[in-house]
Amino acid sequence: MTNLAVVGGGVIGLSAAWRAATKDHQVTLYDPEPVRGGASWLAGGMLAPVTEAWPGEEDVLRLGEASLRRWPDFAGDLANEGVDPGLAAHGTLVVAFDSADAGHLDILAGYLHSTGRTAERLTGREAKRLEPGIGSVRSGLHVPGDLAVDNRKLLEALCTACEKRGVRFVRERVEELPDAEAVVLAAGAWTGRLHPRLADAVRPLKGEILRLRPRRGCLPPPAHTVRAVVEGRPIYLVPRGDQELVLGATQYEAGFDQAVTARGVRELIEGAERVFPAITEYELTETAAGLRAGSRDALPYLGVLDDGVFAATGHHRNGLLMAPVTAAAVVAWLEGDKPPEGTEAASPARLHQKEHV
C-alpha cells in the first residue's frame, strides 16, 4: 500500500485517485476547487479519437482508442459506485460546406479506412437525412463508434467515488511537491509550474464554450455530436440527455487568461448557425472559458519524471477521453505492472531525448 498524493482535481486527477484508492492505496488529492475549478468542468464531453485523428498523429490515435475501449467498463464501475456518469453512444457526424471542407473529409476518411477504422462517407442529402436540422452541406462523414459523456455528471460521479473509497481532499493550491511516497502531477495547464522538466513542455490553451437550451417551438438538439470546420475554425455541437446543447470550441494561445470574449462568443454562434440554423432561437444559458493543458506534440505526458513522481498531464483536447487509460497507467506504475497499451509513446522521457537531439 502506497501513500499517494494526487495534485489536481479535474478528470485526470480524480480518475487516478479513484482507481488508486480501489487498489487500497492511501490517497490524498490536492486542489483548491476540485471538480468545478478546471477545464474538465467546461469540456464538451466528446470521446472521439477517430474523428480527432489526422495523419502524423498515429500515437495520439492509438492511445485514444486504447482509452475508448476502456470507457464502457470505466463508466459501469463508476455507476456501481453510486452515480451514473452519462455515457452516450450516439456517434459523430462531421459535415463539409464547400469543396475544401469536402477534401478534408476525403483525406480523413481515407486515412481512417487505411487504418481499419469505421467511417461512412455521406452525400449532403444523406447527412441531412441523418440530422434533419443541419444546414445546407456538401457532404458528411458518419463515425458511429464515437462516444460522448456528460462531463459534469462524470466529475460528480468521480468525486463521489473518491469519497466513498476514502480519498482525502485538501482544498489548497500546491506550490511544491507534497510529502508522500508517490506523487501524481495532474494539475492540467498549471502542471508546468510544479516540476522543472515540465516547465516549458505544458502550456495553457484557452477555449470558450457555450451551453444552450431550446425554447418552446424550437427544433430539438441534434441526436449526434455534429462537427464542422467553418471558415477555418472547428465547431462542435454535443447534445445532452436533458435537451441541453454544448457548443465549442475556440482555441488559442492567451496565457492563463480565462475571460470570455465577445469575439469568441460571436465566432461560436456564427459558426453554429451555419451548422445548425435553429440554434439562433435557443436560450443561451452559460458562457465560460477554460484552459486546456497543451503538450509539445499533442500527446500527453504519462510516466515517471523522478523517483516517486509521475506525470499525468498535457492531454490537450483529450482529457476526458484519456482518463481511463491514464488512471490505469498510474495504478500500473504504483504496483510495478506493465503500463497499458499506447502509453509508451507518451512517456515524458521523450522530453529529454528532444533536448539532446
mmCIF file of C-alpha atoms in Angstrom:
data_model
loop_
_atom_site.group_PDB
_atom_site.id
_atom_site.type_symbol
_atom_site.label_atom_id
_atom_site.label_comp_id
_atom_site.label_asym_id
_atom_site.label_seq_id
_atom_site.Cartn_x
_atom_site.Cartn_y
_atom_site.Cartn_z
ATOM 1 C CA MET A 1 0.000 0.000 0.000
ATOM 2 C CA THR A 2 1.418 3.369 -1.100
ATOM 3 C CA ASN A 3 0.861 6.811 0.368
ATOM 4 C CA LEU A 4 -0.105 8.668 -2.835
ATOM 5 C CA ALA A 5 -0.551 12.419 -3.376
ATOM 6 C CA VAL A 6 -2.506 13.495 -6.458
ATOM 7 C CA VAL A 7 -2.158 17.149 -7.456
ATOM 8 C CA GLY A 8 -5.168 18.243 -9.484
ATOM 9 C CA GLY A 9 -8.909 17.695 -9.077
ATOM 10 C CA GLY A 10 -10.028 17.579 -12.708
ATOM 11 C CA VAL A 11 -10.976 14.449 -14.604
ATOM 12 C CA ILE A 12 -7.398 13.106 -14.735
ATOM 13 C CA GLY A 13 -6.602 13.653 -11.062
ATOM 14 C CA LEU A 14 -9.967 12.366 -9.844
ATOM 15 C CA SER A 15 -9.781 9.284 -12.084
ATOM 16 C CA ALA A 16 -6.257 8.448 -10.919
ATOM 17 C CA ALA A 17 -7.190 8.989 -7.260
ATOM 18 C CA TRP A 18 -10.303 6.807 -7.511
ATOM 19 C CA ARG A 19 -8.619 3.913 -9.324
ATOM 20 C CA ALA A 20 -5.657 4.005 -6.926
ATOM 21 C CA ALA A 21 -7.969 4.033 -3.916
ATOM 22 C CA THR A 22 -9.825 0.963 -5.227
ATOM 23 C CA LYS A 23 -6.454 -0.830 -5.011
ATOM 24 C CA ASP A 24 -6.206 0.114 -1.320
ATOM 25 C CA HIS A 25 -3.588 2.846 -1.739
ATOM 26 C CA GLN A 26 -3.895 5.766 0.697
ATOM 27 C CA VAL A 27 -4.727 8.752 -1.498
ATOM 28 C CA THR A 28 -4.731 12.483 -0.785
ATOM 29 C CA LEU A 29 -5.917 14.827 -3.548
ATOM 30 C CA TYR A 30 -4.794 18.469 -3.582
ATOM 31 C CA ASP A 31 -6.866 21.102 -5.391
ATOM 32 C CA PRO A 32 -8.313 24.444 -4.218
ATOM 33 C CA GLU A 33 -11.538 23.768 -6.151
ATOM 34 C CA PRO A 34 -11.846 20.114 -7.216
ATOM 35 C CA VAL A 35 -14.474 19.131 -9.787
ATOM 36 C CA ARG A 36 -15.555 22.660 -10.813
ATOM 37 C CA GLY A 37 -12.292 24.588 -10.874
ATOM 38 C CA GLY A 38 -10.625 23.407 -14.076
ATOM 39 C CA ALA A 39 -11.079 22.760 -17.772
ATOM 40 C CA SER A 40 -12.848 19.401 -17.234
ATOM 41 C CA TRP A 41 -15.966 21.175 -15.907
ATOM 42 C CA LEU A 42 -16.178 23.139 -19.178
ATOM 43 C CA ALA A 43 -15.452 20.300 -21.611
ATOM 44 C CA GLY A 44 -17.693 19.239 -24.466
ATOM 45 C CA GLY A 45 -17.624 15.606 -23.420
ATOM 46 C CA MET A 46 -16.676 14.060 -26.782
ATOM 47 C CA LEU A 47 -14.900 10.710 -26.649
ATOM 48 C CA ALA A 48 -13.886 10.735 -30.275
ATOM 49 C CA PRO A 49 -10.345 9.586 -31.083
ATOM 50 C CA VAL A 50 -11.312 8.617 -34.628
ATOM 51 C CA THR A 51 -12.879 11.958 -35.506
ATOM 52 C CA GLU A 52 -9.924 13.815 -33.969
ATOM 53 C CA ALA A 53 -7.434 11.695 -35.931
ATOM 54 C CA TRP A 54 -5.107 13.088 -38.562
ATOM 55 C CA PRO A 55 -2.151 11.649 -40.473
ATOM 56 C CA GLY A 56 1.045 12.088 -38.477
ATOM 57 C CA GLU A 57 -0.693 11.731 -35.104
ATOM 58 C CA GLU A 58 -0.868 7.938 -35.046
ATOM 59 C CA ASP A 59 0.395 7.714 -31.461
ATOM 60 C CA VAL A 60 -2.399 10.040 -30.295
ATOM 61 C CA LEU A 61 -4.978 7.919 -32.134
ATOM 62 C CA ARG A 62 -3.648 4.656 -30.698
ATOM 63 C CA LEU A 63 -3.675 5.994 -27.153
ATOM 64 C CA GLY A 64 -7.139 7.499 -27.626
ATOM 65 C CA GLU A 65 -8.569 4.263 -28.973
ATOM 66 C CA ALA A 66 -6.939 2.244 -26.197
ATOM 67 C CA SER A 67 -8.694 4.504 -23.704
ATOM 68 C CA LEU A 68 -12.003 4.447 -25.605
ATOM 69 C CA ARG A 69 -12.081 0.661 -25.294
ATOM 70 C CA ARG A 70 -11.846 1.071 -21.525
ATOM 71 C CA TRP A 71 -14.682 3.582 -21.308
ATOM 72 C CA PRO A 72 -17.706 1.224 -21.030
ATOM 73 C CA ASP A 73 -16.170 -0.635 -18.066
ATOM 74 C CA PHE A 74 -14.913 2.629 -16.556
ATOM 75 C CA ALA A 75 -18.425 4.146 -16.738
ATOM 76 C CA GLY A 76 -20.002 0.948 -15.448
ATOM 77 C CA ASP A 77 -17.676 0.821 -12.464
ATOM 78 C CA LEU A 78 -18.488 4.451 -11.670
ATOM 79 C CA ALA A 79 -22.211 3.768 -11.871
ATOM 80 C CA ASN A 80 -21.723 0.884 -9.423
ATOM 81 C CA GLU A 81 -20.133 3.376 -7.015
ATOM 82 C CA GLY A 82 -23.426 5.267 -6.954
ATOM 83 C CA VAL A 83 -23.543 7.899 -9.745
ATOM 84 C CA ASP A 84 -24.120 7.286 -13.474
ATOM 85 C CA PRO A 85 -21.646 9.436 -15.487
ATOM 86 C CA GLY A 86 -23.985 9.721 -18.500
ATOM 87 C CA LEU A 87 -22.110 7.794 -21.192
ATOM 88 C CA ALA A 88 -23.843 8.036 -24.593
ATOM 89 C CA ALA A 89 -23.201 6.069 -27.791
ATOM 90 C CA HIS A 90 -24.725 8.400 -30.357
ATOM 91 C CA GLY A 91 -21.724 8.664 -32.713
ATOM 92 C CA THR A 92 -20.416 11.684 -34.607
ATOM 93 C CA LEU A 93 -21.425 13.389 -37.837
ATOM 94 C CA VAL A 94 -18.763 15.561 -39.467
ATOM 95 C CA VAL A 95 -20.107 17.888 -42.170
ATOM 96 C CA ALA A 96 -18.471 19.802 -45.018
ATOM 97 C CA PHE A 97 -19.781 23.053 -46.529
ATOM 98 C CA ASP A 98 -17.535 23.553 -49.559
ATOM 99 C CA SER A 99 -15.028 21.740 -51.744
ATOM 100 C CA ALA A 100 -12.131 22.488 -49.384
ATOM 101 C CA ASP A 101 -14.057 21.027 -46.429
ATOM 102 C CA ALA A 102 -15.075 18.031 -48.547
ATOM 103 C CA GLY A 103 -11.439 17.477 -49.449
ATOM 104 C CA HIS A 104 -10.580 17.480 -45.753
ATOM 105 C CA LEU A 105 -13.211 14.776 -45.149
ATOM 106 C CA ASP A 106 -11.865 12.740 -48.083
ATOM 107 C CA ILE A 107 -8.378 12.794 -46.540
ATOM 108 C CA LEU A 108 -9.735 11.919 -43.098
ATOM 109 C CA ALA A 109 -11.973 9.114 -44.413
ATOM 110 C CA GLY A 110 -9.132 7.651 -46.473
ATOM 111 C CA TYR A 111 -6.791 7.730 -43.523
ATOM 112 C CA LEU A 112 -9.324 6.082 -41.217
ATOM 113 C CA HIS A 113 -10.145 3.354 -43.713
ATOM 114 C CA SER A 114 -6.430 2.674 -44.244
ATOM 115 C CA THR A 115 -6.075 2.019 -40.521
ATOM 116 C CA GLY A 116 -9.152 -0.220 -40.363
ATOM 117 C CA ARG A 117 -11.449 2.301 -38.653
ATOM 118 C CA THR A 118 -15.145 2.567 -39.459
ATOM 119 C CA ALA A 119 -16.260 5.808 -41.111
ATOM 120 C CA GLU A 120 -19.071 6.193 -43.652
ATOM 121 C CA ARG A 121 -18.933 8.909 -46.333
ATOM 122 C CA LEU A 122 -22.279 10.622 -46.910
ATOM 123 C CA THR A 123 -23.656 12.920 -49.570
ATOM 124 C CA GLY A 124 -25.172 16.186 -48.401
ATOM 125 C CA ARG A 125 -28.642 14.675 -48.771
ATOM 126 C CA GLU A 126 -27.683 11.603 -46.741
ATOM 127 C CA ALA A 127 -26.188 13.784 -43.999
ATOM 128 C CA LYS A 128 -29.408 15.817 -43.922
ATOM 129 C CA ARG A 129 -31.414 12.612 -43.622
ATOM 130 C CA LEU A 130 -29.308 11.568 -40.631
ATOM 131 C CA GLU A 131 -29.649 15.000 -38.980
ATOM 132 C CA PRO A 132 -32.603 16.942 -40.483
ATOM 133 C CA GLY A 133 -31.796 20.117 -38.549
ATOM 134 C CA ILE A 134 -28.376 20.748 -40.078
ATOM 135 C CA GLY A 135 -27.816 23.465 -42.673
ATOM 136 C CA SER A 136 -27.067 23.077 -46.357
ATOM 137 C CA VAL A 137 -23.958 20.877 -46.505
ATOM 138 C CA ARG A 138 -21.970 19.441 -49.372
ATOM 139 C CA SER A 139 -21.077 16.098 -47.744
ATOM 140 C CA GLY A 140 -20.572 14.349 -44.437
ATOM 141 C CA LEU A 141 -18.698 11.645 -42.581
ATOM 142 C CA HIS A 142 -20.522 9.416 -40.096
ATOM 143 C CA VAL A 143 -18.370 7.835 -37.361
ATOM 144 C CA PRO A 144 -20.669 5.512 -35.405
ATOM 145 C CA GLY A 145 -18.068 4.330 -32.881
ATOM 146 C CA ASP A 146 -17.595 7.685 -31.178
ATOM 147 C CA LEU A 147 -18.990 8.075 -27.662
ATOM 148 C CA ALA A 148 -19.790 11.105 -25.513
ATOM 149 C CA VAL A 149 -20.119 11.640 -21.782
ATOM 150 C CA ASP A 150 -21.793 14.295 -19.660
ATOM 151 C CA ASN A 151 -18.628 15.845 -18.260
ATOM 152 C CA ARG A 152 -20.302 17.348 -15.207
ATOM 153 C CA LYS A 153 -22.071 14.142 -14.236
ATOM 154 C CA LEU A 154 -18.745 12.374 -14.767
ATOM 155 C CA LEU A 155 -16.837 14.709 -12.441
ATOM 156 C CA GLU A 156 -19.523 14.477 -9.760
ATOM 157 C CA ALA A 157 -19.507 10.681 -10.104
ATOM 158 C CA LEU A 158 -15.723 10.586 -9.730
ATOM 159 C CA CYS A 159 -15.827 12.832 -6.669
ATOM 160 C CA THR A 160 -18.497 10.644 -5.058
ATOM 161 C CA ALA A 161 -16.484 7.514 -5.858
ATOM 162 C CA CYS A 162 -13.313 9.051 -4.399
ATOM 163 C CA GLU A 163 -15.093 9.994 -1.175
ATOM 164 C CA LYS A 164 -16.626 6.532 -0.932
ATOM 165 C CA ARG A 165 -13.170 4.965 -1.313
ATOM 166 C CA GLY A 166 -11.603 7.137 1.380
ATOM 167 C CA VAL A 167 -9.695 9.679 -0.721
ATOM 168 C CA ARG A 168 -8.777 12.680 1.426
ATOM 169 C CA PHE A 169 -9.329 16.098 -0.184
ATOM 170 C CA VAL A 170 -7.039 19.001 0.676
ATOM 171 C CA ARG A 171 -8.565 22.145 -0.841
ATOM 172 C CA GLU A 172 -5.351 24.110 -1.215
ATOM 173 C CA ARG A 173 -3.198 25.218 -4.117
ATOM 174 C CA VAL A 174 0.079 23.304 -4.229
ATOM 175 C CA GLU A 175 3.240 25.332 -4.818
ATOM 176 C CA GLU A 176 5.706 22.467 -4.346
ATOM 177 C CA LEU A 177 5.574 18.680 -4.349
ATOM 178 C CA PRO A 178 3.638 17.206 -1.412
ATOM 179 C CA ASP A 179 5.413 14.962 1.056
ATOM 180 C CA ALA A 180 4.330 11.457 0.004
ATOM 181 C CA GLU A 181 5.807 8.161 -1.150
ATOM 182 C CA ALA A 182 4.409 8.804 -4.628
ATOM 183 C CA VAL A 183 3.098 11.943 -6.341
ATOM 184 C CA VAL A 184 0.944 12.238 -9.467
ATOM 185 C CA LEU A 185 1.079 15.648 -11.183
ATOM 186 C CA ALA A 186 -2.306 16.158 -12.861
ATOM 187 C CA ALA A 187 -2.913 19.893 -12.474
ATOM 188 C CA GLY A 188 -3.716 20.483 -16.133
ATOM 189 C CA ALA A 189 -2.385 23.720 -17.608
ATOM 190 C CA TRP A 190 -0.768 24.608 -14.251
ATOM 191 C CA THR A 191 1.303 21.403 -14.038
ATOM 192 C CA GLY A 192 4.337 23.041 -15.655
ATOM 193 C CA ARG A 193 4.781 25.130 -12.508
ATOM 194 C CA LEU A 194 5.260 22.028 -10.366
ATOM 195 C CA HIS A 195 8.279 20.355 -11.969
ATOM 196 C CA PRO A 196 11.251 21.788 -13.915
ATOM 197 C CA ARG A 197 11.060 19.123 -16.639
ATOM 198 C CA LEU A 198 7.504 20.229 -17.441
ATOM 199 C CA ALA A 199 8.104 23.979 -17.184
ATOM 200 C CA ASP A 200 8.390 24.555 -20.942
ATOM 201 C CA ALA A 201 6.532 21.428 -22.011
ATOM 202 C CA VAL A 202 2.991 22.171 -20.772
ATOM 203 C CA ARG A 203 1.205 25.330 -21.860
ATOM 204 C CA PRO A 204 -2.355 26.695 -21.454
ATOM 205 C CA LEU A 205 -4.664 26.670 -24.489
ATOM 206 C CA LYS A 206 -7.709 28.865 -23.992
ATOM 207 C CA GLY A 207 -11.122 27.817 -25.249
ATOM 208 C CA GLU A 208 -14.588 29.341 -24.875
ATOM 209 C CA ILE A 209 -17.618 27.104 -24.600
ATOM 210 C CA LEU A 210 -21.349 27.859 -24.583
ATOM 211 C CA ARG A 211 -24.355 25.971 -23.273
ATOM 212 C CA LEU A 212 -27.781 26.456 -24.820
ATOM 213 C CA ARG A 213 -31.289 25.065 -24.460
ATOM 214 C CA PRO A 214 -34.191 25.004 -26.968
ATOM 215 C CA ARG A 215 -37.117 27.251 -26.169
ATOM 216 C CA ARG A 216 -40.737 26.355 -26.831
ATOM 217 C CA GLY A 217 -41.285 25.697 -30.530
ATOM 218 C CA CYS A 218 -37.595 25.232 -31.380
ATOM 219 C CA LEU A 219 -36.171 22.185 -33.092
ATOM 220 C CA PRO A 220 -34.638 19.788 -30.542
ATOM 221 C CA PRO A 221 -30.835 19.457 -30.433
ATOM 222 C CA PRO A 222 -29.173 17.063 -32.906
ATOM 223 C CA ALA A 223 -29.207 13.371 -31.972
ATOM 224 C CA HIS A 224 -25.498 13.011 -32.837
ATOM 225 C CA THR A 225 -22.450 15.047 -31.977
ATOM 226 C CA VAL A 226 -22.045 17.298 -35.027
ATOM 227 C CA ARG A 227 -18.652 18.673 -36.023
ATOM 228 C CA ALA A 228 -17.581 21.015 -38.789
ATOM 229 C CA VAL A 229 -14.935 23.497 -39.828
ATOM 230 C CA VAL A 230 -16.449 26.913 -40.573
ATOM 231 C CA GLU A 231 -14.112 29.461 -42.213
ATOM 232 C CA GLY A 232 -11.138 27.542 -40.862
ATOM 233 C CA ARG A 233 -12.472 27.314 -37.311
ATOM 234 C CA PRO A 234 -13.573 23.997 -35.769
ATOM 235 C CA ILE A 235 -17.102 23.843 -34.362
ATOM 236 C CA TYR A 236 -18.776 21.070 -32.413
ATOM 237 C CA LEU A 237 -22.280 20.652 -31.035
ATOM 238 C CA VAL A 238 -22.725 17.968 -28.382
ATOM 239 C CA PRO A 239 -26.251 17.021 -27.263
ATOM 240 C CA ARG A 240 -27.007 16.238 -23.628
ATOM 241 C CA GLY A 241 -29.758 13.957 -22.384
ATOM 242 C CA ASP A 242 -31.651 16.837 -20.738
ATOM 243 C CA GLN A 243 -32.082 18.745 -24.050
ATOM 244 C CA GLU A 244 -29.054 20.916 -23.360
ATOM 245 C CA LEU A 245 -26.618 21.574 -26.201
ATOM 246 C CA VAL A 246 -22.916 22.228 -25.617
ATOM 247 C CA LEU A 247 -21.213 24.396 -28.253
ATOM 248 C CA GLY A 248 -17.444 24.769 -28.642
ATOM 249 C CA ALA A 249 -14.721 25.445 -29.106
ATOM 250 C CA THR A 250 -12.447 28.316 -29.783
ATOM 251 C CA GLN A 251 -8.791 27.569 -29.112
ATOM 252 C CA TYR A 252 -5.880 29.964 -28.967
ATOM 253 C CA GLU A 253 -2.800 30.986 -27.021
ATOM 254 C CA ALA A 254 -3.694 33.509 -24.327
ATOM 255 C CA GLY A 255 -1.601 32.550 -21.335
ATOM 256 C CA PHE A 256 -3.685 31.987 -18.223
ATOM 257 C CA ASP A 257 -6.439 34.436 -19.218
ATOM 258 C CA GLN A 258 -9.879 32.884 -18.574
ATOM 259 C CA ALA A 259 -12.096 35.809 -19.542
ATOM 260 C CA VAL A 260 -14.902 35.096 -22.017
ATOM 261 C CA THR A 261 -14.502 37.408 -25.008
ATOM 262 C CA ALA A 262 -17.240 38.854 -27.198
ATOM 263 C CA ARG A 263 -15.245 37.737 -30.247
ATOM 264 C CA GLY A 264 -15.130 34.145 -29.043
ATOM 265 C CA VAL A 265 -18.876 34.015 -28.383
ATOM 266 C CA ARG A 266 -19.636 35.646 -31.750
ATOM 267 C CA GLU A 267 -17.437 33.179 -33.645
ATOM 268 C CA LEU A 268 -19.074 30.212 -31.953
ATOM 269 C CA ILE A 269 -22.641 31.419 -32.572
ATOM 270 C CA GLU A 270 -21.956 32.385 -36.191
ATOM 271 C CA GLY A 271 -20.271 29.053 -36.882
ATOM 272 C CA ALA A 272 -23.019 27.080 -35.150
ATOM 273 C CA GLU A 273 -25.691 28.895 -37.169
ATOM 274 C CA ARG A 274 -24.130 27.554 -40.362
ATOM 275 C CA VAL A 275 -24.104 24.044 -38.929
ATOM 276 C CA PHE A 276 -27.480 24.050 -37.143
ATOM 277 C CA PRO A 277 -29.545 27.152 -38.062
ATOM 278 C CA ALA A 278 -32.188 26.649 -35.359
ATOM 279 C CA ILE A 279 -29.612 27.394 -32.662
ATOM 280 C CA THR A 280 -30.141 31.145 -33.046
ATOM 281 C CA GLU A 281 -33.538 30.754 -31.337
ATOM 282 C CA TYR A 282 -32.122 28.785 -28.428
ATOM 283 C CA GLU A 283 -31.707 30.249 -24.954
ATOM 284 C CA LEU A 284 -28.054 30.925 -24.131
ATOM 285 C CA THR A 285 -27.691 29.592 -20.577
ATOM 286 C CA GLU A 286 -23.926 29.726 -19.956
ATOM 287 C CA THR A 287 -20.724 31.193 -21.344
ATOM 288 C CA ALA A 288 -17.352 30.157 -19.974
ATOM 289 C CA ALA A 289 -13.670 29.841 -20.846
ATOM 290 C CA GLY A 290 -11.234 27.163 -19.759
ATOM 291 C CA LEU A 291 -7.565 26.323 -20.167
ATOM 292 C CA ARG A 292 -6.591 23.006 -21.710
ATOM 293 C CA ALA A 293 -3.152 21.601 -20.978
ATOM 294 C CA GLY A 294 -1.258 21.543 -24.265
ATOM 295 C CA SER A 295 1.876 19.499 -24.879
ATOM 296 C CA ARG A 296 4.590 19.924 -27.498
ATOM 297 C CA ASP A 297 3.271 17.187 -29.798
ATOM 298 C CA ALA A 298 -0.438 16.597 -28.937
ATOM 299 C CA LEU A 299 0.475 13.532 -26.829
ATOM 300 C CA PRO A 300 0.110 13.775 -23.048
ATOM 301 C CA TYR A 301 2.971 13.147 -20.669
ATOM 302 C CA LEU A 302 2.372 9.861 -18.845
ATOM 303 C CA GLY A 303 5.149 8.331 -16.803
ATOM 304 C CA VAL A 304 7.962 8.780 -14.347
ATOM 305 C CA LEU A 305 9.618 12.197 -14.044
ATOM 306 C CA ASP A 306 11.742 11.459 -10.986
ATOM 307 C CA ASP A 307 11.855 8.783 -8.341
ATOM 308 C CA GLY A 308 8.333 8.731 -6.933
ATOM 309 C CA VAL A 309 6.966 11.481 -9.213
ATOM 310 C CA PHE A 310 4.593 10.608 -12.072
ATOM 311 C CA ALA A 311 3.337 12.950 -14.824
ATOM 312 C CA ALA A 312 -0.291 12.762 -15.957
ATOM 313 C CA THR A 313 -0.780 15.971 -17.905
ATOM 314 C CA GLY A 314 -0.711 17.616 -21.346
ATOM 315 C CA HIS A 315 -3.846 15.860 -22.621
ATOM 316 C CA HIS A 316 -4.807 18.793 -24.856
ATOM 317 C CA ARG A 317 -8.362 18.121 -26.216
ATOM 318 C CA ASN A 318 -8.425 14.577 -24.900
ATOM 319 C CA GLY A 319 -8.558 14.754 -21.118
ATOM 320 C CA LEU A 320 -11.960 13.129 -20.757
ATOM 321 C CA LEU A 321 -11.240 10.586 -23.478
ATOM 322 C CA MET A 322 -7.912 9.502 -21.986
ATOM 323 C CA ALA A 323 -8.935 9.491 -18.326
ATOM 324 C CA PRO A 324 -9.420 5.697 -18.117
ATOM 325 C CA VAL A 325 -6.094 4.795 -19.700
ATOM 326 C CA THR A 326 -4.274 7.475 -17.690
ATOM 327 C CA ALA A 327 -5.720 6.194 -14.424
ATOM 328 C CA ALA A 328 -4.769 2.638 -15.402
ATOM 329 C CA ALA A 329 -1.217 3.821 -16.124
ATOM 330 C CA VAL A 330 -0.975 5.407 -12.684
ATOM 331 C CA VAL A 331 -2.127 2.203 -10.984
ATOM 332 C CA ALA A 332 0.293 0.106 -13.070
ATOM 333 C CA TRP A 333 3.138 2.426 -12.090
ATOM 334 C CA LEU A 334 2.233 2.201 -8.384
ATOM 335 C CA GLU A 335 2.056 -1.579 -8.461
ATOM 336 C CA GLY A 336 5.037 -2.258 -10.702
ATOM 337 C CA ASP A 337 2.909 -3.675 -13.521
ATOM 338 C CA LYS A 338 3.213 -3.215 -17.275
ATOM 339 C CA PRO A 339 1.564 0.066 -18.385
ATOM 340 C CA PRO A 340 -1.466 -0.028 -20.718
ATOM 341 C CA GLU A 341 -1.177 -0.282 -24.494
ATOM 342 C CA GLY A 342 -0.254 3.002 -26.164
ATOM 343 C CA THR A 343 1.216 4.731 -23.116
ATOM 344 C CA GLU A 344 4.852 4.022 -24.021
ATOM 345 C CA ALA A 345 4.852 6.742 -26.688
ATOM 346 C CA ALA A 346 3.530 9.247 -24.125
ATOM 347 C CA SER A 347 6.454 8.835 -21.740
ATOM 348 C CA PRO A 348 7.988 12.128 -20.543
ATOM 349 C CA ALA A 349 11.361 10.580 -21.379
ATOM 350 C CA ARG A 350 10.825 11.965 -24.896
ATOM 351 C CA LEU A 351 11.384 15.470 -23.479
ATOM 352 C CA HIS A 352 14.932 14.534 -22.513
ATOM 353 C CA GLN A 353 15.507 12.896 -25.903
ATOM 354 C CA LYS A 354 14.426 16.011 -27.826
ATOM 355 C CA GLU A 355 16.572 18.271 -25.672
ATOM 356 C CA HIS A 356 19.633 16.293 -26.756
ATOM 357 C CA VAL A 357 18.869 15.938 -30.458
#
